[in-house]
mmCIF file of C-alpha atoms and ligand atoms in Angstrom:
data_model
loop_
_atom_site.group_PDB
_atom_site.id
_atom_site.type_symbol
_atom_site.label_atom_id
_atom_site.label_comp_id
_atom_site.label_asym_id
_atom_site.label_seq_id
_atom_site.Cartn_x
_atom_site.Cartn_y
_atom_site.Cartn_z
ATOM 1 C CA MET A 1 91.989 93.044 139.806
ATOM 2 C CA THR A 2 94.305 93.606 136.933
ATOM 3 C CA ARG A 3 93.473 94.234 133.321
ATOM 4 C CA LYS A 4 93.779 91.186 131.088
ATOM 5 C CA THR A 5 94.361 91.386 127.350
ATOM 6 C CA TYR A 6 92.969 89.050 124.715
ATOM 7 C CA ASP A 7 94.634 89.235 121.325
ATOM 8 C CA GLY A 8 93.020 88.744 117.965
ATOM 9 C CA PRO A 9 94.187 88.982 114.355
ATOM 10 C CA ILE A 10 93.042 92.602 113.887
ATOM 11 C CA VAL A 11 92.235 94.012 117.318
ATOM 12 C CA GLU A 12 92.997 93.158 120.928
ATOM 13 C CA VAL A 13 90.462 93.588 123.723
ATOM 14 C CA SER A 14 91.363 94.141 127.357
ATOM 15 C CA PHE A 15 89.105 93.712 130.358
ATOM 16 C CA ASP A 16 89.261 94.843 133.986
ATOM 17 C CA GLY A 17 86.773 92.817 136.009
ATOM 18 C CA ALA A 18 86.944 95.261 138.927
ATOM 19 C CA LEU A 19 85.288 97.921 136.748
ATOM 20 C CA CYS A 20 82.654 95.708 135.054
ATOM 21 C CA ARG A 21 79.060 96.561 136.010
ATOM 22 C CA HIS A 22 77.623 93.475 134.323
ATOM 23 C CA ALA A 23 75.469 95.573 132.045
ATOM 24 C CA ALA A 24 75.990 92.873 129.379
ATOM 25 C CA GLU A 25 76.204 95.386 126.534
ATOM 26 C CA CYS A 26 79.138 93.340 125.275
ATOM 27 C CA VAL A 27 77.356 89.968 125.392
ATOM 28 C CA ARG A 28 74.263 91.389 123.692
ATOM 29 C CA GLY A 29 76.306 93.290 121.121
ATOM 30 C CA MET A 30 78.593 90.516 119.928
ATOM 31 C CA PRO A 31 77.841 87.139 121.514
ATOM 32 C CA GLU A 32 80.301 85.329 119.248
ATOM 33 C CA VAL A 33 83.157 87.268 120.910
ATOM 34 C CA PHE A 34 81.759 87.706 124.447
ATOM 35 C CA ASP A 35 80.548 84.362 125.778
ATOM 36 C CA VAL A 36 80.545 83.938 129.553
ATOM 37 C CA ALA A 37 80.116 80.176 129.165
ATOM 38 C CA LYS A 38 83.551 79.902 127.544
ATOM 39 C CA ARG A 39 87.094 80.304 128.854
ATOM 40 C CA PRO A 40 88.486 82.734 127.997
ATOM 41 C CA TRP A 41 85.129 84.507 127.775
ATOM 42 C CA ILE A 42 86.486 87.152 125.385
ATOM 43 C CA ASP A 43 87.619 85.803 122.009
ATOM 44 C CA PRO A 44 88.743 88.561 119.594
ATOM 45 C CA THR A 45 89.878 85.903 117.107
ATOM 46 C CA ARG A 46 86.198 85.786 116.059
ATOM 47 C CA ALA A 47 86.573 89.346 114.739
ATOM 48 C CA ASP A 48 88.780 88.332 111.838
ATOM 49 C CA THR A 49 87.583 90.707 109.123
ATOM 50 C CA GLU A 50 87.717 94.523 109.013
ATOM 51 C CA GLU A 51 83.923 94.548 109.196
ATOM 52 C CA THR A 52 83.652 92.369 112.299
ATOM 53 C CA ALA A 53 86.605 94.197 113.899
ATOM 54 C CA GLN A 54 84.723 97.478 113.405
ATOM 55 C CA THR A 55 81.601 95.961 114.962
ATOM 56 C CA LEU A 56 83.759 94.891 117.918
ATOM 57 C CA ARG A 57 85.163 98.429 118.245
ATOM 58 C CA ASN A 58 81.599 99.759 118.376
ATOM 59 C CA VAL A 59 80.495 97.189 120.971
ATOM 60 C CA VAL A 60 83.503 97.920 123.210
ATOM 61 C CA GLY A 61 82.707 101.635 122.816
ATOM 62 C CA ARG A 62 79.274 101.005 124.344
ATOM 63 C CA CYS A 63 80.696 99.408 127.523
ATOM 64 C CA PRO A 64 79.377 101.808 130.192
ATOM 65 C CA SER A 65 81.993 101.116 132.850
ATOM 66 C CA GLY A 66 85.318 101.378 131.056
ATOM 67 C CA ALA A 67 85.975 97.719 131.880
ATOM 68 C CA LEU A 68 86.541 96.975 128.202
ATOM 69 C CA ALA A 69 89.141 98.636 126.016
ATOM 70 C CA ILE A 70 90.186 97.928 122.447
ATOM 71 C CA ALA A 71 93.303 98.607 120.414
ATOM 72 C CA ASP A 72 94.818 97.503 117.157
ATOM 73 C CA SER A 73 96.435 94.123 117.602
ATOM 74 C CA PRO A 74 100.246 94.214 117.904
ATOM 75 C CA THR A 75 100.219 91.016 115.841
ATOM 76 C CA ALA A 76 98.432 92.883 113.044
ATOM 77 C CA ALA A 77 101.017 95.701 113.255
ATOM 78 C CA ASP A 78 103.808 93.122 112.890
ATOM 79 C CA ARG A 79 102.142 91.764 109.780
ATOM 80 C CA THR A 80 101.820 95.252 108.267
ATOM 81 C CA ALA A 81 105.465 96.055 109.036
ATOM 82 C CA SER A 82 106.864 92.930 107.424
HETATM 83 S S1 SF4 B 1 79.624 95.922 128.606
HETATM 84 FE FE1 SF4 B 1 81.293 96.432 130.011
HETATM 85 S S2 SF4 B 1 80.292 96.672 131.982
HETATM 86 FE FE2 SF4 B 1 78.879 95.570 130.656
HETATM 87 S S3 SF4 B 1 79.263 93.391 131.054
HETATM 88 FE FE3 SF4 B 1 80.503 93.988 129.302
HETATM 89 S S4 SF4 B 1 82.466 94.543 130.206
HETATM 90 FE FE4 SF4 B 1 80.994 94.564 131.872
#
């Protein structure tokens, strides 16, 4: 399985389903972003303030498998540059 990336206004989250151990740290930590009932199930657009983006960074940091990764959004970098 390949890693998929989901972009948001401040951060982007990527996910590799082959690594996921279904520990659900993500769903418990930030259900408004990680919702398995929705497609796509990861929605970083919900983390649209610095505060919520930091919460998302913390939640991704607790993923025990390395399935989740987070980076600053390239869209946000474009905005800063212009
Ligand atoms: S926290 Fe990581 S390992 Fe657990 S369900 Fe979410 S992506 Fe999978």
